[in-house]
PDB file of C-alpha atoms and ligand atoms in Angstrom:
ATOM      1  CA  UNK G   1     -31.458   6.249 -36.757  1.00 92.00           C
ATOM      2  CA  UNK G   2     -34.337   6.743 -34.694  1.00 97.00           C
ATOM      3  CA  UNK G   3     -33.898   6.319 -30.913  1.00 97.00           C
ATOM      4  CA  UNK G   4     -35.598   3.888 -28.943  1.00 98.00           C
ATOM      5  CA  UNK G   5     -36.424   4.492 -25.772  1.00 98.00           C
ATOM      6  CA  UNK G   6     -36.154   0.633 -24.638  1.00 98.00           C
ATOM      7  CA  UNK G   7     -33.080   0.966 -25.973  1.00 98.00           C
ATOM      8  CA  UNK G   8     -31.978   3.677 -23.513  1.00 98.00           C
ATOM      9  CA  UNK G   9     -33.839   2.038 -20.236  1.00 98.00           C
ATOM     10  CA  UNK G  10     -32.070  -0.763 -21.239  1.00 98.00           C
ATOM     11  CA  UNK G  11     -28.780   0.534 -21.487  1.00 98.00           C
ATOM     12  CA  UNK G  12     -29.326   2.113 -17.830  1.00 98.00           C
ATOM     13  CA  UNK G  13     -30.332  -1.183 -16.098  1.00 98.00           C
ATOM     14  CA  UNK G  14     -27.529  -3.603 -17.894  1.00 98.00           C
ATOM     15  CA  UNK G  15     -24.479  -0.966 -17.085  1.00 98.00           C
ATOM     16  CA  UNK G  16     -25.453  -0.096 -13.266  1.00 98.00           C
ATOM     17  CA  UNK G  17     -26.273  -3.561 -12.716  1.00 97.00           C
ATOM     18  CA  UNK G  18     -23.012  -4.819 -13.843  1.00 98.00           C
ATOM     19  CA  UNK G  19     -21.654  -1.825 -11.879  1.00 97.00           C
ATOM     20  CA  UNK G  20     -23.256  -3.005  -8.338  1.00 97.00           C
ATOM     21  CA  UNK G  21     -22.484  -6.340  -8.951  1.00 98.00           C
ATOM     22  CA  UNK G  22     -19.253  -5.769  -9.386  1.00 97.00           C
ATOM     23  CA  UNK G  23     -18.981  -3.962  -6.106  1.00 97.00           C
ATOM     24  CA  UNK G  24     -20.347  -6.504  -4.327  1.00 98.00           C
ATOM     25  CA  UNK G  25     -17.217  -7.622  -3.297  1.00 98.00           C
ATOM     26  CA  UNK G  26     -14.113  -4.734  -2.334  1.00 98.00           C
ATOM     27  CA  UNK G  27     -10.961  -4.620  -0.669  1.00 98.00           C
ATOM     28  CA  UNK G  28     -12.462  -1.124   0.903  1.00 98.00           C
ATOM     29  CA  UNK G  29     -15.840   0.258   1.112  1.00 98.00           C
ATOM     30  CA  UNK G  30     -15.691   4.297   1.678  1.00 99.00           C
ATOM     31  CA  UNK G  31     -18.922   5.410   3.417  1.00 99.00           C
ATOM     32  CA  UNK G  32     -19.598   9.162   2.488  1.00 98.00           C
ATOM     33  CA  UNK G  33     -18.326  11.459  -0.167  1.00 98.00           C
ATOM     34  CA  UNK G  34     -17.588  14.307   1.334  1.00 98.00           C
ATOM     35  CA  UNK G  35     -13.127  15.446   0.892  1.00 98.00           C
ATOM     36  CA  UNK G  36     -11.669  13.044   2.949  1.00 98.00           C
ATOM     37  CA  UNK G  37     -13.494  10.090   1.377  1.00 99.00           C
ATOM     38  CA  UNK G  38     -13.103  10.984  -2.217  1.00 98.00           C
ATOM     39  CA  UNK G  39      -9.139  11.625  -1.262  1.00 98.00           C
ATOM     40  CA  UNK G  40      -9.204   8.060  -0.255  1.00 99.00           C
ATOM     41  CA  UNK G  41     -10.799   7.000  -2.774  1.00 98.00           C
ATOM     42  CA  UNK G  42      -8.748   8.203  -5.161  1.00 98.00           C
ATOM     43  CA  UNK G  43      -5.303   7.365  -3.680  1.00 98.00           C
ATOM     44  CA  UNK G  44      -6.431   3.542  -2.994  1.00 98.00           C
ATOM     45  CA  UNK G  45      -7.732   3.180  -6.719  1.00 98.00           C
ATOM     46  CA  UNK G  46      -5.007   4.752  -7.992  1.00 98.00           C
ATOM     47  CA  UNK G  47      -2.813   1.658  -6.108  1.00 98.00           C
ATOM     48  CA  UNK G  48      -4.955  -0.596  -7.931  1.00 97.00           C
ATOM     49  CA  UNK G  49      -7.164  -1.280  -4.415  1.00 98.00           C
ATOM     50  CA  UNK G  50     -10.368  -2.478  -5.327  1.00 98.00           C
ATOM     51  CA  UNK G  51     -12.392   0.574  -3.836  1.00 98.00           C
ATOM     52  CA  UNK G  52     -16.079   1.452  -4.093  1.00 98.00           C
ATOM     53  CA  UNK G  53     -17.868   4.507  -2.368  1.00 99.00           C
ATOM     54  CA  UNK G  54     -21.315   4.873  -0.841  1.00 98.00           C
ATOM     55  CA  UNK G  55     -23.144   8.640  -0.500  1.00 98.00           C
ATOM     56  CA  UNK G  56     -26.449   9.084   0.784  1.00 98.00           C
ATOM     57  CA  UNK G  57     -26.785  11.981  -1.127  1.00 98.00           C
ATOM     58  CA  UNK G  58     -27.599  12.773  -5.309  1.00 98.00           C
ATOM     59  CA  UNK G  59     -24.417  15.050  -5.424  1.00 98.00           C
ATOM     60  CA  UNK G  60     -21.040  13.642  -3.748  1.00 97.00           C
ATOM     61  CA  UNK G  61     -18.922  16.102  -2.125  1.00 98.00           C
ATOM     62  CA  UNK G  62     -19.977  16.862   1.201  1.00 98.00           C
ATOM     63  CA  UNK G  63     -19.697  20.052   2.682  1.00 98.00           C
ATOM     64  CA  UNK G  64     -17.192  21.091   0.055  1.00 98.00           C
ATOM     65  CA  UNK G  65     -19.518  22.939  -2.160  1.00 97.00           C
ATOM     66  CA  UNK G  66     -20.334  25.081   0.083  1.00 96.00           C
ATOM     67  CA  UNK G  67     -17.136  26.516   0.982  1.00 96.00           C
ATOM     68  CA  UNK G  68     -17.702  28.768   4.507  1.00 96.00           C
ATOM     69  CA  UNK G  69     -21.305  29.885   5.159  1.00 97.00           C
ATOM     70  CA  UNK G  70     -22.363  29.393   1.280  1.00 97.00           C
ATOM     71  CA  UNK G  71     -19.059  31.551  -0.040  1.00 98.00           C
ATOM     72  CA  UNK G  72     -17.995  28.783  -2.243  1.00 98.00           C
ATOM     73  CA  UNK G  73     -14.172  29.573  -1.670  1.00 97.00           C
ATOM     74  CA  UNK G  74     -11.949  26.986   0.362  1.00 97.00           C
ATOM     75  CA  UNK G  75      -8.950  28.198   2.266  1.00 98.00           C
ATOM     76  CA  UNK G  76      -6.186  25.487   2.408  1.00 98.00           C
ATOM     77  CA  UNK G  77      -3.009  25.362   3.785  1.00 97.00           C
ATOM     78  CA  UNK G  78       0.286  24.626   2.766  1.00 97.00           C
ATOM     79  CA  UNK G  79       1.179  21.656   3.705  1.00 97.00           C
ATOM     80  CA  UNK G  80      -2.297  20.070   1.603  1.00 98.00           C
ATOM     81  CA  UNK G  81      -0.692  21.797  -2.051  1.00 98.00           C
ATOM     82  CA  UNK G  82       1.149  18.583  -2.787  1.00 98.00           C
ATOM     83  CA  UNK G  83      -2.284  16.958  -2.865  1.00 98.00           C
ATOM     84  CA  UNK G  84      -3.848  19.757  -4.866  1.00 98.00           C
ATOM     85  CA  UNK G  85      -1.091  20.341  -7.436  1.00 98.00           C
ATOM     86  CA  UNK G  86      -1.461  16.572  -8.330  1.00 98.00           C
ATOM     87  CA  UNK G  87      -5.047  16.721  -8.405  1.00 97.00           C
ATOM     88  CA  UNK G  88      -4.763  19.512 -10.707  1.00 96.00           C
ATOM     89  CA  UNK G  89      -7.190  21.852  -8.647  1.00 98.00           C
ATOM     90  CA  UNK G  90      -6.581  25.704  -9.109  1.00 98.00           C
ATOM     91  CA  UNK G  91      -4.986  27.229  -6.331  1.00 98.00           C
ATOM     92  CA  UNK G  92      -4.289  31.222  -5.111  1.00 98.00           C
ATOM     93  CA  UNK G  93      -2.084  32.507  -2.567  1.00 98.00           C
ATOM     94  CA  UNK G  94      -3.605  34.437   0.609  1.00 98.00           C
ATOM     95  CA  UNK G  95      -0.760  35.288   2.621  1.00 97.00           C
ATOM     96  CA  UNK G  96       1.661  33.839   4.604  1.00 96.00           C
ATOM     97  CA  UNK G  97       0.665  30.133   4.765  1.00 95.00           C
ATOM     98  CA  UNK G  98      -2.705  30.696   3.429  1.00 98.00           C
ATOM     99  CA  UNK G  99      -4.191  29.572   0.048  1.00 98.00           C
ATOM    100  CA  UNK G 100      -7.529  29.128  -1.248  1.00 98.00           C
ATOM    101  CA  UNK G 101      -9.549  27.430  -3.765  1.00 98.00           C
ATOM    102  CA  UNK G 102     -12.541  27.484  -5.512  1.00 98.00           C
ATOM    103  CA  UNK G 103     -15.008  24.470  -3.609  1.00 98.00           C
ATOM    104  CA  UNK G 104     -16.952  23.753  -7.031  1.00 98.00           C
ATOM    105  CA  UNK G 105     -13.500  23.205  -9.023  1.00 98.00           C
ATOM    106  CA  UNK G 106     -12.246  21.085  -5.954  1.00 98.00           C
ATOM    107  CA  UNK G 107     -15.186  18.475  -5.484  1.00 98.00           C
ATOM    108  CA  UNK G 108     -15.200  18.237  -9.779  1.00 98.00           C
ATOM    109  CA  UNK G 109     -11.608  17.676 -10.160  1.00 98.00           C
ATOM    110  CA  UNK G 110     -11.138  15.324  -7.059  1.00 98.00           C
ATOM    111  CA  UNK G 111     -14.030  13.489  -8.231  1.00 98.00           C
ATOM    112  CA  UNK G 112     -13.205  12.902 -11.594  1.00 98.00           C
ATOM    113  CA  UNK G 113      -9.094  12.082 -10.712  1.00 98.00           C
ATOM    114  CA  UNK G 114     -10.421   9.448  -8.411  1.00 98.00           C
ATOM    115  CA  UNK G 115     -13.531   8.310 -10.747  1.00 98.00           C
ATOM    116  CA  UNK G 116     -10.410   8.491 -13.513  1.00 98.00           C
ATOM    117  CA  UNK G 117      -8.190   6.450 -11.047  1.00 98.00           C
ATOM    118  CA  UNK G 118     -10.474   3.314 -10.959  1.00 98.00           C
ATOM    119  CA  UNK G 119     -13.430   4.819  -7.211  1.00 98.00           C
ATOM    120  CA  UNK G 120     -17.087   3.515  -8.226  1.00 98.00           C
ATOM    121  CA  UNK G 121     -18.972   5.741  -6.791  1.00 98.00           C
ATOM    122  CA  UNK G 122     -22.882   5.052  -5.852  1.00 98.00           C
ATOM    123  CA  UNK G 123     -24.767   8.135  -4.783  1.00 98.00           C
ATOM    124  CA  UNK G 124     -28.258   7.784  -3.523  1.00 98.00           C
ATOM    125  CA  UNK G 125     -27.258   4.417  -1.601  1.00 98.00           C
ATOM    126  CA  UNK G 126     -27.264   5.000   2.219  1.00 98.00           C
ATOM    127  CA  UNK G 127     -25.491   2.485   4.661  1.00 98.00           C
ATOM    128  CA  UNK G 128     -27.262   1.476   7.694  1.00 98.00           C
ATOM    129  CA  UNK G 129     -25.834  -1.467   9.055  1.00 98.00           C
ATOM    130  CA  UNK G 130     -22.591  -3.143   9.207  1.00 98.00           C
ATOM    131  CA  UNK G 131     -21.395  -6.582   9.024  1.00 98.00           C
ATOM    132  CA  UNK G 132     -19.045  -8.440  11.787  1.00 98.00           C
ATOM    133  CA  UNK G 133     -17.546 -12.206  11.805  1.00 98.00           C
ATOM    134  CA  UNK G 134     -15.289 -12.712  14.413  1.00 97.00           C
ATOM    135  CA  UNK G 135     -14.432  -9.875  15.860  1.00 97.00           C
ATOM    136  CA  UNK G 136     -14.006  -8.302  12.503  1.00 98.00           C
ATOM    137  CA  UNK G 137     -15.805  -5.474   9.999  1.00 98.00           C
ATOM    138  CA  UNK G 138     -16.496  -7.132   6.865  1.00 98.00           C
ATOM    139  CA  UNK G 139     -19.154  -5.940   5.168  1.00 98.00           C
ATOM    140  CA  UNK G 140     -21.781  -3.034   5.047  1.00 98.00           C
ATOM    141  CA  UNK G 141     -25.627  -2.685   4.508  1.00 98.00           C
ATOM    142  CA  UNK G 142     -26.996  -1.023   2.315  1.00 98.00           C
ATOM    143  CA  UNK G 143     -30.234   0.558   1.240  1.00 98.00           C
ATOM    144  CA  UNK G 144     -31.840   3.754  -1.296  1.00 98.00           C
ATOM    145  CA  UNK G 145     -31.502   6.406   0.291  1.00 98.00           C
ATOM    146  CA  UNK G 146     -35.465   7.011  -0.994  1.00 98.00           C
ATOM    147  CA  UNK G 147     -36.445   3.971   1.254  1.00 98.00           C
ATOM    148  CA  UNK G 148     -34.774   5.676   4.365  1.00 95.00           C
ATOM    149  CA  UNK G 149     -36.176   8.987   3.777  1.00 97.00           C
ATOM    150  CA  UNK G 150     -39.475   8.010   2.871  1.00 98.00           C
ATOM    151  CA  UNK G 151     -39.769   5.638   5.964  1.00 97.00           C
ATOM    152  CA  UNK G 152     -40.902   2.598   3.834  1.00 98.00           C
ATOM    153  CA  UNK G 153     -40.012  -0.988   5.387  1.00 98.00           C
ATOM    154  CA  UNK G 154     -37.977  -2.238   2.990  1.00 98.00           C
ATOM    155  CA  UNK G 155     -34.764  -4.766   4.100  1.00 98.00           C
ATOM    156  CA  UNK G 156     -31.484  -3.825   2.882  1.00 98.00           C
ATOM    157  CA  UNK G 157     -28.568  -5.745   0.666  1.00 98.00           C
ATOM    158  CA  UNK G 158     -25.032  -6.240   1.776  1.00 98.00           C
ATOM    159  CA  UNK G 159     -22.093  -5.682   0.420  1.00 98.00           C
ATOM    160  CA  UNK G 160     -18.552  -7.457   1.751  1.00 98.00           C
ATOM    161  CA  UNK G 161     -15.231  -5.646   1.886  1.00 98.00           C
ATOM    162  CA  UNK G 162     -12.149  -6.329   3.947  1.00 98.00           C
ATOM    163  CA  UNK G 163     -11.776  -2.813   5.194  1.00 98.00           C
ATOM    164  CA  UNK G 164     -14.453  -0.059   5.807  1.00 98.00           C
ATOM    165  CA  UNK G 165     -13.425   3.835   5.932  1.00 99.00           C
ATOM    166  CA  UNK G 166     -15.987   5.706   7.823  1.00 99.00           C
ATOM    167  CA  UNK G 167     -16.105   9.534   6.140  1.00 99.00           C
ATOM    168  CA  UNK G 168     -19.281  10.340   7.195  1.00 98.00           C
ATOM    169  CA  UNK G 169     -18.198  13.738   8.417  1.00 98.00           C
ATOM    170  CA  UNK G 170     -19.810  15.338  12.129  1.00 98.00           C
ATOM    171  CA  UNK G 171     -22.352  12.125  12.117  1.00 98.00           C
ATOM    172  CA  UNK G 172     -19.988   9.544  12.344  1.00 98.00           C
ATOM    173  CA  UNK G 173     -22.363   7.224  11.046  1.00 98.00           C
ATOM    174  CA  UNK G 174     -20.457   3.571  11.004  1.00 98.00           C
ATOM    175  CA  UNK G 175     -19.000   4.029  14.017  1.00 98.00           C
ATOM    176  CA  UNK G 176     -22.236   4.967  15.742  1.00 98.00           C
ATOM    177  CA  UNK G 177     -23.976   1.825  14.599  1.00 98.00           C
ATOM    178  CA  UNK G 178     -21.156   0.023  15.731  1.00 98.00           C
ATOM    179  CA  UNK G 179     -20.949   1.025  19.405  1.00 98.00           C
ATOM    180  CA  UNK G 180     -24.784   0.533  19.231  1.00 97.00           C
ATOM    181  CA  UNK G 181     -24.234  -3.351  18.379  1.00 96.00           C
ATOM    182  CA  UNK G 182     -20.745  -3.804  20.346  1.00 97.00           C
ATOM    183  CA  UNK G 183     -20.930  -0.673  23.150  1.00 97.00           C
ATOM    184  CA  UNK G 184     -17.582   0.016  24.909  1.00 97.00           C
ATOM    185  CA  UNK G 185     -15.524  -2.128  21.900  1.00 97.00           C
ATOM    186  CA  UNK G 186     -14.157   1.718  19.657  1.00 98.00           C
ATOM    187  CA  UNK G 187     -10.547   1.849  19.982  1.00 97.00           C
ATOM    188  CA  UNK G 188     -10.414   5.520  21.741  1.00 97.00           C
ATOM    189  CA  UNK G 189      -9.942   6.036  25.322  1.00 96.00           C
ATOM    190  CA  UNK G 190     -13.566   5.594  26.408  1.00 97.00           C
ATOM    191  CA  UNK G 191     -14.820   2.778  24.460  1.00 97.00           C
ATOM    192  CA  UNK G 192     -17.125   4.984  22.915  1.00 97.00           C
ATOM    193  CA  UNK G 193     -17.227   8.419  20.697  1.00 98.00           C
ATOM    194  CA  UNK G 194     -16.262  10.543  22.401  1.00 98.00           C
ATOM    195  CA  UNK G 195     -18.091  13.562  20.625  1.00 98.00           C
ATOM    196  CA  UNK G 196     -17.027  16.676  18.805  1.00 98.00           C
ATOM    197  CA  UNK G 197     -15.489  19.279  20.383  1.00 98.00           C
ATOM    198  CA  UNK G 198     -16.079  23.367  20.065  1.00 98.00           C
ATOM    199  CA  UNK G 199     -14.003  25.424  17.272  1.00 98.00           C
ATOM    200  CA  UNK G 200     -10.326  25.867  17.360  1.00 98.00           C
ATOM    201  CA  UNK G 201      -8.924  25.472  13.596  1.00 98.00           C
ATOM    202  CA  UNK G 202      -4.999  24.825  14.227  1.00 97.00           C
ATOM    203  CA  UNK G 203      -5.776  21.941  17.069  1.00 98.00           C
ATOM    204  CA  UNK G 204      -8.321  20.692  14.897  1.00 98.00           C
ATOM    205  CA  UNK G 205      -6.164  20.687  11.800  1.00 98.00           C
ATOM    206  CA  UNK G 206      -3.573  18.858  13.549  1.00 98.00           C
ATOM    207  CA  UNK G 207      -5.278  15.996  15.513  1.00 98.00           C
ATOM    208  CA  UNK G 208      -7.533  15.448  12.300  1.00 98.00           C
ATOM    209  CA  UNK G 209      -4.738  13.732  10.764  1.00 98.00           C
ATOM    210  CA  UNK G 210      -3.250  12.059  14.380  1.00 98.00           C
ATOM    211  CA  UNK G 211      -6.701  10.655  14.468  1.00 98.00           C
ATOM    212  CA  UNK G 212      -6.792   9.027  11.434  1.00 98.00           C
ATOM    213  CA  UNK G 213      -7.053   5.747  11.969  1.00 98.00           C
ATOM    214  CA  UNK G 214      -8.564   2.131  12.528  1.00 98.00           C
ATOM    215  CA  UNK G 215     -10.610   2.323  15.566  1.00 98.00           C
ATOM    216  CA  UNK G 216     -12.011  -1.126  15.315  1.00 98.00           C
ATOM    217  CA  UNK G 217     -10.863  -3.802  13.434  1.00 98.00           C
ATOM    218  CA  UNK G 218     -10.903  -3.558   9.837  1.00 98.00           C
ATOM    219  CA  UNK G 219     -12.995  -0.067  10.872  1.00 98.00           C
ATOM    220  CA  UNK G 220     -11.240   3.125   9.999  1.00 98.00           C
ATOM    221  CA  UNK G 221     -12.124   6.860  10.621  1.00 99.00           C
ATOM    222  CA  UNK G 222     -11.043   9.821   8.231  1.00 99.00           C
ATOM    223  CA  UNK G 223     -11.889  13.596   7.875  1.00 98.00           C
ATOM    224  CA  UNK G 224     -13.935  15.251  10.747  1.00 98.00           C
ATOM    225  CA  UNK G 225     -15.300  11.795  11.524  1.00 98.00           C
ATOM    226  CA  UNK G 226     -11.970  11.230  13.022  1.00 98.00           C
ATOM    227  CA  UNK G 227     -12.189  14.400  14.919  1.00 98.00           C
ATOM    228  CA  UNK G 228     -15.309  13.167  15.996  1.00 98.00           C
ATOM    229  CA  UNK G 229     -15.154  10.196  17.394  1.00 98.00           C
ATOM    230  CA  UNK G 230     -11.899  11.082  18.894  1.00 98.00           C
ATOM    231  CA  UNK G 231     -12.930  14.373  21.101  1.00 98.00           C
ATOM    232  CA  UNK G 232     -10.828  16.687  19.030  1.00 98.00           C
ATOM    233  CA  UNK G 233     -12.407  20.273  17.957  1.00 98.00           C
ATOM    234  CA  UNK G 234     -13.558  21.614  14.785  1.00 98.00           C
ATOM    235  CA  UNK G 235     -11.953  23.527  12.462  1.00 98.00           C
ATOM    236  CA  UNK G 236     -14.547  25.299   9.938  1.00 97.00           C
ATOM    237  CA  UNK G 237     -14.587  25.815   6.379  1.00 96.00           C
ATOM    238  CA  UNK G 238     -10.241  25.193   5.840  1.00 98.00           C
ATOM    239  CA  UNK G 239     -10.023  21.802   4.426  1.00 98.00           C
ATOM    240  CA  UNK G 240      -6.309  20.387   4.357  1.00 98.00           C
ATOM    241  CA  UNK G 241      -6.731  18.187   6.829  1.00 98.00           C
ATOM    242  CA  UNK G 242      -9.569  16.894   5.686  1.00 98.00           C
ATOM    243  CA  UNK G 243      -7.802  16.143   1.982  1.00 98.00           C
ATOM    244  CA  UNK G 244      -4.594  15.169   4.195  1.00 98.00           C
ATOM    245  CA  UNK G 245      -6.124  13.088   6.160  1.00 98.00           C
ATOM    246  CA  UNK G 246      -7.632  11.334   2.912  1.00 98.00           C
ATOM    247  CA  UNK G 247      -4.450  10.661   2.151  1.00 98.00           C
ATOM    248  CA  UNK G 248      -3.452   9.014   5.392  1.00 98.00           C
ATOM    249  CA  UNK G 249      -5.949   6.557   5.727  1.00 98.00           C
ATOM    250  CA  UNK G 250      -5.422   5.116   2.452  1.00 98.00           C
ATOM    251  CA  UNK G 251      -1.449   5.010   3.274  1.00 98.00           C
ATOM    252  CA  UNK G 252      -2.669   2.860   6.257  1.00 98.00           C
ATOM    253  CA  UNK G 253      -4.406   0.694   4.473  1.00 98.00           C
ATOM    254  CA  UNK G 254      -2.273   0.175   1.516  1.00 98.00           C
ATOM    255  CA  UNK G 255       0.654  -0.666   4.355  1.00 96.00           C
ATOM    256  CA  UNK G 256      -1.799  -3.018   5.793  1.00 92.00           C
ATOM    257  CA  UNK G 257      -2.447  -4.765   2.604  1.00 80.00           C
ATOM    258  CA  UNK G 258       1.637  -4.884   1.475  1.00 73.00           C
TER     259      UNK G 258
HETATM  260  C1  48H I   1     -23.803   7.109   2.963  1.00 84.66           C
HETATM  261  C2  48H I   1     -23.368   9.049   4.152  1.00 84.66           C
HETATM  262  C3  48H I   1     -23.902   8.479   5.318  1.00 84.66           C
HETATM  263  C4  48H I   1     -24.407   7.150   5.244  1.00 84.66           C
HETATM  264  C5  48H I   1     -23.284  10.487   5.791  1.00 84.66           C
HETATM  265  O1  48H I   1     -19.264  15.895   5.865  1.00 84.66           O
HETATM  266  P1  48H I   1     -18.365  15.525   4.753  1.00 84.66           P
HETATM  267  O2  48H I   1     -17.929  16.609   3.843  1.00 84.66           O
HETATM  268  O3  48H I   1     -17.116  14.733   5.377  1.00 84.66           O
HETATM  269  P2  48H I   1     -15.536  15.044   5.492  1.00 84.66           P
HETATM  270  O4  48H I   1     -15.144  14.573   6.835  1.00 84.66           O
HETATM  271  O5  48H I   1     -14.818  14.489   4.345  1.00 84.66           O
HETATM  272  O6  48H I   1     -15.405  16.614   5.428  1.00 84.66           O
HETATM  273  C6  48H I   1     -15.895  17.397   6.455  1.00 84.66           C
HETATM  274  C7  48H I   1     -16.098  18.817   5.944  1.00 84.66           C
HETATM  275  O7  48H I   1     -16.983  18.835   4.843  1.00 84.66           O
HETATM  276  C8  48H I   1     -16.665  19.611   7.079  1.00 84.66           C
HETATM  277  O8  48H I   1     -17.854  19.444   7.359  1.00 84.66           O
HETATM  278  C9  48H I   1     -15.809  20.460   7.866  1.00 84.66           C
HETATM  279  C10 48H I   1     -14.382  20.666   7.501  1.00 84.66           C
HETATM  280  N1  48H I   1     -16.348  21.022   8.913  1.00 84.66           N
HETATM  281  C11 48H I   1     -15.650  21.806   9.885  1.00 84.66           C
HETATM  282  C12 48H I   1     -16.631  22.457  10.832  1.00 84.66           C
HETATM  283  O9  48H I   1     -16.114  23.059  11.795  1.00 84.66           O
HETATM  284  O10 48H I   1     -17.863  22.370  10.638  1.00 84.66           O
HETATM  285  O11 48H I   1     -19.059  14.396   3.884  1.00 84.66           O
HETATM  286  C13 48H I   1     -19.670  13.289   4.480  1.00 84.66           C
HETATM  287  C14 48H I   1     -20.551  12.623   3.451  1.00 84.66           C
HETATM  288  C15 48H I   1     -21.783  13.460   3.097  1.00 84.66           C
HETATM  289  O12 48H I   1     -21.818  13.660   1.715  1.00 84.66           O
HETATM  290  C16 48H I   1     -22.954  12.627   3.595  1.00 84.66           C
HETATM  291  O13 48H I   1     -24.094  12.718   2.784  1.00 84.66           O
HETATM  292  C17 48H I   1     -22.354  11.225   3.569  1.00 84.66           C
HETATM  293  O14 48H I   1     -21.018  11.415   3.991  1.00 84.66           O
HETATM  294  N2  48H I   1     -23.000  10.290   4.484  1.00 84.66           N
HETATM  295  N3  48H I   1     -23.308   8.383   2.995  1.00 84.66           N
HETATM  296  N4  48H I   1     -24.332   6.496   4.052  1.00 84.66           N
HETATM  297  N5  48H I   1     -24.936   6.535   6.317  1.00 84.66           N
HETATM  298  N6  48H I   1     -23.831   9.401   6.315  1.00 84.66           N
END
């Protein structure tokens, strides 16, 4: 048979429309793709939690692919093989506590378990807003990320889900448009972010996961957004507690929801 191109726009246009519609509604909108959001992702869908995820970019992942300084090569530790060994990601030992992994297999097999597990992803969607009734995150706005990056003035959509998960990485990009719209509400010691702090990888690795957590309601930080917005330092390119801490914040939320 000879193909139609109509055919094939059309196709395109019915099956991501149905798509965003159907995420219109969510128990838990994940904002950035990077590890810790696509870990949460994938352990909330796989609880049959109605989860859909938002990247700015074309390409989800983060600042996985890149491994340390472009040596696509992740070191992990081992209290994060649990998560890999079920994710089926190859893993080597170093030495002593030390393992690594290749970044490219790690962002395809993470993404495709959690795509697998029920995630929607939507890449090239950018969240700029969010939306509060009483006293309460319930939503997120949304726009192309084309529209943002060419400046055009074009008003956004919104999309409604009970909680949010802000994976946004060193930006911290939720919970800096929320203390713009409700300054000195964060639940952290100031009020506020309180701003990433210089490199020290075993602090860092540690308070990423004690930092995991809701920090207004509905609101929840995960990965180095945590970190962030709780004054704890980085850690560079070793990424367990950024998949561990994936793992956390969708444990928190499933315990909320039981
Ligand atoms: C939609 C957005 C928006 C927005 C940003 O940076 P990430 O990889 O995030 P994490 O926390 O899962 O992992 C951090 C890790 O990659 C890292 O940078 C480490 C370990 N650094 C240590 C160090 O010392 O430097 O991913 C965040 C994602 C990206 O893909 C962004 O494009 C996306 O979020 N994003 N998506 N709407 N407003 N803002």
């Amino acid at each position: 048979m000879e193909l139609n191109e109509i055919t094939i726009t059309t196709a395109i246009i019915e099956k991501y429309f149905n798509k965003l519609k159907g995420a219109l509604v969510s128990d838990v909108a994940i904002v950035g793709g990077g590890p810790s959001g696509l870990i949460a992702g994938y352990y909330l869908s796989k609880n049959n939690i109605k989860t859909v995820l938002f990247e700015r970019k074309l390409s989800i992942g983060g600042g996985m692919w890149g491994g340390g300084m472009q040596f696509n090569e992740i070191v992990i530790q081992e209290e994060a093989l649990p998560l890999l060994q079920e994710l089926d990601v190859t893993y080597t030992h170093y030495n002593d506590t030390y393992y690594t992994a290749d970044a490219i297999e790690c962002v395809c097999a993470i993404t495709a378990k959690a795509i697998k597990a029920g995630l929607q992803i939507f890449n090239c969607i950018s969240v700029e807003d969010v939306m509060i009734h009483n006293d309460r995150i319930c939503g997120l706005v949304i726009n192309w990320s084309a529209v943002d990056i060419a400046k055009l003035h074009v008003d956004p959509l919104t999309v409604k889900s009970n909680y949010v998960i802000d994976s946004t990485g060193h930006d911290t990009e939720v919970v800096k448009v929320l203390v713009k719209k409700l300054p000195g509400q964060l639940n952290t010691p100031s009020g506020t972010i309180e701003g990433e702090k210089y490199m020290w990888a075993d602090k860092a690795e540690k308070l990423t996961l004690e930092n995991t957590k809701e920090v207004y309601h509905g609101l929840y930080v995960a990965g180095m957004a945590a970190n962030a917005v709780f004054g704890a330092p980085r850690m560079g390119p070793i990424f367990g507690g950024m998949l561990l801490s994936g793992k956390i914040v969708a444990e928190l939320i499933i315990g909320k929801k039981r």
